């Protein structure tokens, strides 16, 4: 080894020892006869001191060192006269007797500091430098620790880690596939897996009753803060189980991660029906760190001559506690925020419960004091509260009110990143209607089992059929989802029929799985955690990019290696493909 110790481990107990350190120059301070240099590696930082008057060569070398030079130093551990209690090595310094420059460095394009001066695009271009910063490095160390704890927990429950193929068959699972041309099979293509879904089901047929994999998945979809074109799942499947078994095992995994990584005892995870989540929060992934549940007002506001309410399918609102003092300017600003195209509200009604006990609304022309008192009773409002109300199409207005609720949670400081509120959301709809294609699509995937008592509804009311499906939500983010699977060929064929597949199409796409079901498929189910999302929640981050070593930007580009990019005509000819732009 080129070093005897790392830059983060020496302390007062090492006084007098001769040591050798290697690392990068963080900063240098030349005080004439003395030069101080901080040397850094991934373990920490140690101060070096050079007595430059006693050694001219050492003096010259120490003064030539720039930021990010890679150096090796040998010297004696000394007690610092000016100690730094904020550093693990803050009681000591190294009196350098020998130094070697292992590699020089250009001046970096941004400061390698916790609080850097580099913008997001610049840091992405030089990601290998960004990874030297403590915040990013700590995120990856957190990710490593969480991955190890996942393996430890699942191994303790007899799960087997099995790798599944990366070059697979393109199948309709929701998002677009990334496809890979096959040189040896001209005109044919592999797909990169959106998930190992069919393979883990085949593993259950094979008798591997407890499978897991920390696996890379790929989806060609529009990106946002919690999406990347390639992402990582903790993918799991179990045979001979019920939904309750799945929930208990993976609630246990979640509790284990919080206990071992965060030092937090999570307690049992509450459960909520999908229908209740949509009714009370307008979202299938509600943030339950705070209340502000929806209050439906149809019964008490209609028939008063106010057309916006009378003509609406749903009138619904939230009680923003303590916001009665909002000025008209603040309300107008909030209304404009809601009118942005991505939310699409046309207007907002408000009712102020003033501190003197009186009620004043933006629709006083239509609603008197007694009416507004009924509003306040429905909202369980108190003096000092503000009631915000939206009206319109039920599905649309719930989504809009969800955005308002989350924004008010932010403005009122109710979404503390150090508070964790997990939730199981159960019994999703099996199917959802797609206006563009004019048919139903699987809300999760085609292998999700319907509730046995709802199977008869497939022929008459397919939109009412509930699935044996479940999501784990933490702080308003879906971190995991899964279902009990269909393991019977006849039921799977019926499902494909209701999804619009002809028997021939189903056989072409999924014949291998259907055939496997004829050889004794056990009852099975599973769940996949979004590992990147889970790590970002543990790290207190809004974006998953900084828990991924080399992420893509919002356009799906890696600006560091400049990809995607064109390939040579020779490669194109070998693959028998042409581009049409």
GROMACS .gro file of C-alpha atoms in nm, residues 266-540:
model
  275
  266UNK     CA    1  -4.072   0.314   1.246
  267UNK     CA    2  -4.353   0.121   1.413
  268UNK     CA    3  -4.634  -0.048   1.222
  269UNK     CA    4  -4.733   0.099   0.886
  270UNK     CA    5  -5.097   0.218   0.857
  271UNK     CA    6  -5.313   0.100   0.568
  272UNK     CA    7  -5.559   0.284   0.346
  273UNK     CA    8  -5.789   0.177   0.066
  274UNK     CA    9  -5.717   0.330  -0.275
  275UNK     CA   10  -6.073   0.467  -0.286
  276UNK     CA   11  -6.022   0.645   0.048
  277UNK     CA   12  -5.685   0.785  -0.060
  278UNK     CA   13  -5.844   0.941  -0.367
  279UNK     CA   14  -6.147   1.068  -0.172
  280UNK     CA   15  -5.951   1.222   0.115
  281UNK     CA   16  -5.631   1.329  -0.059
  282UNK     CA   17  -5.690   1.319  -0.435
  283UNK     CA   18  -5.380   1.103  -0.474
  284UNK     CA   19  -5.289   0.735  -0.467
  285UNK     CA   20  -4.969   0.833  -0.283
  286UNK     CA   21  -5.086   1.072  -0.010
  287UNK     CA   22  -4.843   1.252   0.217
  288UNK     CA   23  -4.983   1.182   0.564
  289UNK     CA   24  -4.724   1.381   0.757
  290UNK     CA   25  -5.001   1.638   0.792
  291UNK     CA   26  -5.382   1.642   0.787
  292UNK     CA   27  -5.572   1.886   0.565
  293UNK     CA   28  -5.800   1.609   0.436
  294UNK     CA   29  -6.051   1.691   0.164
  295UNK     CA   30  -6.402   1.796   0.265
  296UNK     CA   31  -6.681   1.743   0.009
  297UNK     CA   32  -6.941   2.021   0.007
  298UNK     CA   33  -7.197   1.922  -0.257
  299UNK     CA   34  -7.477   1.874  -0.004
  300UNK     CA   35  -7.438   2.215   0.158
  301UNK     CA   36  -7.340   2.451  -0.126
  302UNK     CA   37  -7.562   2.354  -0.420
  303UNK     CA   38  -7.896   2.518  -0.495
  304UNK     CA   39  -7.795   2.868  -0.385
  305UNK     CA   40  -7.780   3.020  -0.731
  306UNK     CA   41  -7.401   3.010  -0.765
  307UNK     CA   42  -7.353   2.847  -1.105
  308UNK     CA   43  -6.992   2.738  -1.057
  309UNK     CA   44  -7.101   2.519  -0.765
  310UNK     CA   45  -7.443   2.422  -0.900
  311UNK     CA   46  -7.298   2.295  -1.229
  312UNK     CA   47  -6.997   2.118  -1.080
  313UNK     CA   48  -6.976   1.742  -1.042
  314UNK     CA   49  -6.780   1.793  -0.721
  315UNK     CA   50  -6.727   2.085  -0.483
  316UNK     CA   51  -6.444   2.009  -0.246
  317UNK     CA   52  -6.197   2.195  -0.026
  318UNK     CA   53  -5.931   2.194   0.245
  319UNK     CA   54  -5.891   2.378   0.574
  320UNK     CA   55  -5.558   2.562   0.592
  321UNK     CA   56  -5.513   2.599   0.967
  322UNK     CA   57  -5.400   2.942   1.085
  323UNK     CA   58  -5.414   3.105   0.741
  324UNK     CA   59  -5.705   3.347   0.797
  325UNK     CA   60  -5.459   3.635   0.799
  326UNK     CA   61  -5.358   3.569   0.437
  327UNK     CA   62  -5.377   3.898   0.248
  328UNK     CA   63  -5.566   3.939  -0.077
  329UNK     CA   64  -5.228   3.962  -0.250
  330UNK     CA   65  -5.125   3.623  -0.106
  331UNK     CA   66  -5.455   3.465  -0.211
  332UNK     CA   67  -5.426   3.608  -0.563
  333UNK     CA   68  -5.068   3.476  -0.589
  334UNK     CA   69  -5.182   3.130  -0.477
  335UNK     CA   70  -5.468   3.139  -0.730
  336UNK     CA   71  -5.228   3.227  -1.011
  337UNK     CA   72  -5.004   2.939  -0.901
  338UNK     CA   73  -5.303   2.705  -0.939
  339UNK     CA   74  -5.386   2.846  -1.284
  340UNK     CA   75  -5.055   2.730  -1.431
  341UNK     CA   76  -5.112   2.492  -1.726
  342UNK     CA   77  -4.975   2.189  -1.538
  343UNK     CA   78  -5.255   2.229  -1.278
  344UNK     CA   79  -5.521   2.409  -1.478
  345UNK     CA   80  -5.751   2.558  -1.212
  346UNK     CA   81  -5.976   2.831  -1.351
  347UNK     CA   82  -6.052   2.990  -1.015
  348UNK     CA   83  -6.054   2.934  -0.638
  349UNK     CA   84  -6.315   3.021  -0.375
  350UNK     CA   85  -6.208   3.100  -0.020
  351UNK     CA   86  -6.374   3.152   0.316
  352UNK     CA   87  -6.193   3.328   0.598
  353UNK     CA   88  -6.280   3.236   0.961
  354UNK     CA   89  -6.167   3.561   1.119
  355UNK     CA   90  -6.021   3.581   1.467
  356UNK     CA   91  -6.330   3.768   1.593
  357UNK     CA   92  -6.544   3.466   1.499
  358UNK     CA   93  -6.702   3.614   1.186
  359UNK     CA   94  -6.691   3.444   0.846
  360UNK     CA   95  -6.613   3.618   0.519
  361UNK     CA   96  -6.594   3.453   0.178
  362UNK     CA   97  -6.528   3.548  -0.183
  363UNK     CA   98  -6.889   3.446  -0.263
  364UNK     CA   99  -7.078   3.641   0.008
  365UNK     CA  100  -7.326   3.747  -0.261
  366UNK     CA  101  -7.461   3.390  -0.268
  367UNK     CA  102  -7.389   3.258   0.081
  368UNK     CA  103  -7.494   3.424   0.405
  369UNK     CA  104  -7.359   3.390   0.757
  370UNK     CA  105  -7.566   3.077   0.829
  371UNK     CA  106  -7.442   2.913   0.508
  372UNK     CA  107  -7.080   2.989   0.590
  373UNK     CA  108  -7.130   2.858   0.943
  374UNK     CA  109  -7.229   2.527   0.782
  375UNK     CA  110  -6.911   2.541   0.574
  376UNK     CA  111  -6.703   2.594   0.888
  377UNK     CA  112  -6.876   2.304   1.062
  378UNK     CA  113  -6.803   2.073   0.767
  379UNK     CA  114  -6.436   2.175   0.769
  380UNK     CA  115  -6.415   2.162   1.151
  381UNK     CA  116  -6.269   2.510   1.116
  382UNK     CA  117  -6.181   2.741   1.403
  383UNK     CA  118  -6.119   3.115   1.423
  384UNK     CA  119  -5.793   3.186   1.239
  385UNK     CA  120  -5.847   2.920   0.971
  386UNK     CA  121  -5.887   2.962   0.596
  387UNK     CA  122  -6.102   2.736   0.379
  388UNK     CA  123  -6.002   2.693   0.014
  389UNK     CA  124  -6.263   2.545  -0.225
  390UNK     CA  125  -6.242   2.414  -0.584
  391UNK     CA  126  -6.523   2.290  -0.809
  392UNK     CA  127  -6.550   2.099  -1.136
  393UNK     CA  128  -6.509   1.749  -1.281
  394UNK     CA  129  -6.459   1.513  -0.987
  395UNK     CA  130  -6.143   1.338  -1.108
  396UNK     CA  131  -5.979   1.656  -1.230
  397UNK     CA  132  -6.067   1.870  -0.929
  398UNK     CA  133  -5.934   1.611  -0.683
  399UNK     CA  134  -5.597   1.614  -0.861
  400UNK     CA  135  -5.595   1.994  -0.855
  401UNK     CA  136  -5.682   2.008  -0.486
  402UNK     CA  137  -5.407   1.755  -0.416
  403UNK     CA  138  -5.157   2.001  -0.569
  404UNK     CA  139  -5.297   2.283  -0.354
  405UNK     CA  140  -5.284   2.068  -0.040
  406UNK     CA  141  -4.918   1.976  -0.097
  407UNK     CA  142  -4.827   2.338  -0.172
  408UNK     CA  143  -4.995   2.456   0.148
  409UNK     CA  144  -4.813   2.181   0.335
  410UNK     CA  145  -4.486   2.324   0.200
  411UNK     CA  146  -4.577   2.684   0.280
  412UNK     CA  147  -4.682   2.597   0.634
  413UNK     CA  148  -4.369   2.388   0.702
  414UNK     CA  149  -4.566   2.066   0.748
  415UNK     CA  150  -4.350   1.848   0.519
  416UNK     CA  151  -4.041   1.805   0.736
  417UNK     CA  152  -3.785   1.581   0.562
  418UNK     CA  153  -3.676   1.442   0.898
  419UNK     CA  154  -4.028   1.312   0.968
  420UNK     CA  155  -4.122   0.984   0.799
  421UNK     CA  156  -4.483   0.878   0.745
  422UNK     CA  157  -4.516   0.545   0.561
  423UNK     CA  158  -4.848   0.414   0.432
  424UNK     CA  159  -4.977   0.105   0.255
  425UNK     CA  160  -5.232   0.188  -0.016
  426UNK     CA  161  -5.440  -0.121  -0.100
  427UNK     CA  162  -5.697  -0.249  -0.348
  428UNK     CA  163  -5.621  -0.045  -0.658
  429UNK     CA  164  -5.849  -0.069  -0.961
  430UNK     CA  165  -5.744  -0.356  -1.183
  431UNK     CA  166  -5.804  -0.160  -1.505
  432UNK     CA  167  -5.805   0.203  -1.614
  433UNK     CA  168  -5.970   0.349  -1.923
  434UNK     CA  169  -5.750   0.508  -2.187
  435UNK     CA  170  -5.928   0.774  -2.394
  436UNK     CA  171  -5.667   0.768  -2.674
  437UNK     CA  172  -5.689   0.395  -2.744
  438UNK     CA  173  -6.055   0.363  -2.642
  439UNK     CA  174  -5.996   0.057  -2.424
  440UNK     CA  175  -5.893  -0.053  -2.078
  441UNK     CA  176  -5.530  -0.094  -1.977
  442UNK     CA  177  -5.385  -0.271  -1.675
  443UNK     CA  178  -5.323  -0.014  -1.401
  444UNK     CA  179  -5.016  -0.211  -1.287
  445UNK     CA  180  -4.941  -0.488  -1.538
  446UNK     CA  181  -5.132  -0.768  -1.715
  447UNK     CA  182  -5.038  -1.033  -1.456
  448UNK     CA  183  -5.207  -0.863  -1.159
  449UNK     CA  184  -5.474  -1.079  -1.000
  450UNK     CA  185  -5.824  -0.939  -0.955
  451UNK     CA  186  -5.998  -0.978  -0.621
  452UNK     CA  187  -6.173  -1.318  -0.644
  453UNK     CA  188  -6.508  -1.165  -0.548
  454UNK     CA  189  -6.478  -0.911  -0.834
  455UNK     CA  190  -6.395  -1.149  -1.121
  456UNK     CA  191  -6.760  -1.167  -1.230
  457UNK     CA  192  -6.755  -0.789  -1.286
  458UNK     CA  193  -6.497  -0.823  -1.564
  459UNK     CA  194  -6.773  -0.886  -1.819
  460UNK     CA  195  -7.021  -0.627  -1.693
  461UNK     CA  196  -6.836  -0.348  -1.504
  462UNK     CA  197  -6.462  -0.389  -1.572
  463UNK     CA  198  -6.382  -0.044  -1.431
  464UNK     CA  199  -6.513  -0.153  -1.089
  465UNK     CA  200  -6.288  -0.458  -1.057
  466UNK     CA  201  -6.035  -0.424  -0.773
  467UNK     CA  202  -5.688  -0.571  -0.790
  468UNK     CA  203  -5.488  -0.760  -0.529
  469UNK     CA  204  -5.241  -0.473  -0.560
  470UNK     CA  205  -5.061  -0.258  -0.305
  471UNK     CA  206  -4.819   0.033  -0.294
  472UNK     CA  207  -4.588   0.147  -0.017
  473UNK     CA  208  -4.583   0.526   0.011
  474UNK     CA  209  -4.344   0.734   0.222
  475UNK     CA  210  -4.395   1.110   0.258
  476UNK     CA  211  -4.606   1.130  -0.055
  477UNK     CA  212  -4.365   0.929  -0.272
  478UNK     CA  213  -4.443   0.583  -0.402
  479UNK     CA  214  -4.138   0.377  -0.304
  480UNK     CA  215  -4.272   0.030  -0.374
  481UNK     CA  216  -4.554  -0.151  -0.545
  482UNK     CA  217  -4.668  -0.500  -0.623
  483UNK     CA  218  -4.952  -0.746  -0.640
  484UNK     CA  219  -5.065  -1.101  -0.607
  485UNK     CA  220  -5.018  -1.251  -0.954
  486UNK     CA  221  -5.246  -1.455  -1.175
  487UNK     CA  222  -5.114  -1.813  -1.172
  488UNK     CA  223  -5.396  -1.981  -1.365
  489UNK     CA  224  -5.384  -1.994  -1.747
  490UNK     CA  225  -5.761  -1.960  -1.790
  491UNK     CA  226  -5.778  -1.646  -1.574
  492UNK     CA  227  -5.471  -1.502  -1.745
  493UNK     CA  228  -5.632  -1.560  -2.084
  494UNK     CA  229  -5.948  -1.383  -1.962
  495UNK     CA  230  -5.736  -1.090  -1.845
  496UNK     CA  231  -5.564  -1.063  -2.183
  497UNK     CA  232  -5.907  -1.068  -2.352
  498UNK     CA  233  -6.027  -0.771  -2.145
  499UNK     CA  234  -5.705  -0.585  -2.222
  500UNK     CA  235  -5.783  -0.613  -2.591
  501UNK     CA  236  -5.537  -0.888  -2.688
  502UNK     CA  237  -5.646  -1.143  -2.943
  503UNK     CA  238  -5.550  -1.502  -2.850
  504UNK     CA  239  -5.282  -1.485  -3.121
  505UNK     CA  240  -5.137  -1.159  -2.985
  506UNK     CA  241  -5.135  -1.294  -2.629
  507UNK     CA  242  -4.958  -1.609  -2.744
  508UNK     CA  243  -4.699  -1.412  -2.940
  509UNK     CA  244  -4.622  -1.175  -2.653
  510UNK     CA  245  -4.659  -1.399  -2.351
  511UNK     CA  246  -4.684  -1.756  -2.479
  512UNK     CA  247  -4.375  -1.863  -2.283
  513UNK     CA  248  -4.541  -1.758  -1.956
  514UNK     CA  249  -4.880  -1.906  -2.045
  515UNK     CA  250  -4.713  -2.235  -2.134
  516UNK     CA  251  -4.526  -2.236  -1.803
  517UNK     CA  252  -4.855  -2.201  -1.615
  518UNK     CA  253  -4.957  -2.542  -1.752
  519UNK     CA  254  -4.674  -2.712  -1.562
  520UNK     CA  255  -4.787  -2.641  -1.210
  521UNK     CA  256  -4.760  -2.271  -1.125
  522UNK     CA  257  -4.789  -2.198  -0.750
  523UNK     CA  258  -4.986  -1.906  -0.607
  524UNK     CA  259  -4.737  -1.620  -0.590
  525UNK     CA  260  -4.695  -1.247  -0.555
  526UNK     CA  261  -4.431  -0.986  -0.510
  527UNK     CA  262  -4.322  -0.631  -0.476
  528UNK     CA  263  -4.055  -0.400  -0.617
  529UNK     CA  264  -3.906  -0.111  -0.424
  530UNK     CA  265  -3.773   0.190  -0.613
  531UNK     CA  266  -3.427   0.174  -0.460
  532UNK     CA  267  -3.316   0.517  -0.588
  533UNK     CA  268  -3.630   0.679  -0.445
  534UNK     CA  269  -3.585   0.505  -0.113
  535UNK     CA  270  -3.224   0.623  -0.085
  536UNK     CA  271  -3.321   0.979  -0.179
  537UNK     CA  272  -3.584   0.985   0.099
  538UNK     CA  273  -3.328   0.860   0.350
  539UNK     CA  274  -3.086   1.129   0.227
  540UNK     CA  275  -3.351   1.404   0.250
   0.00000   0.00000   0.00000
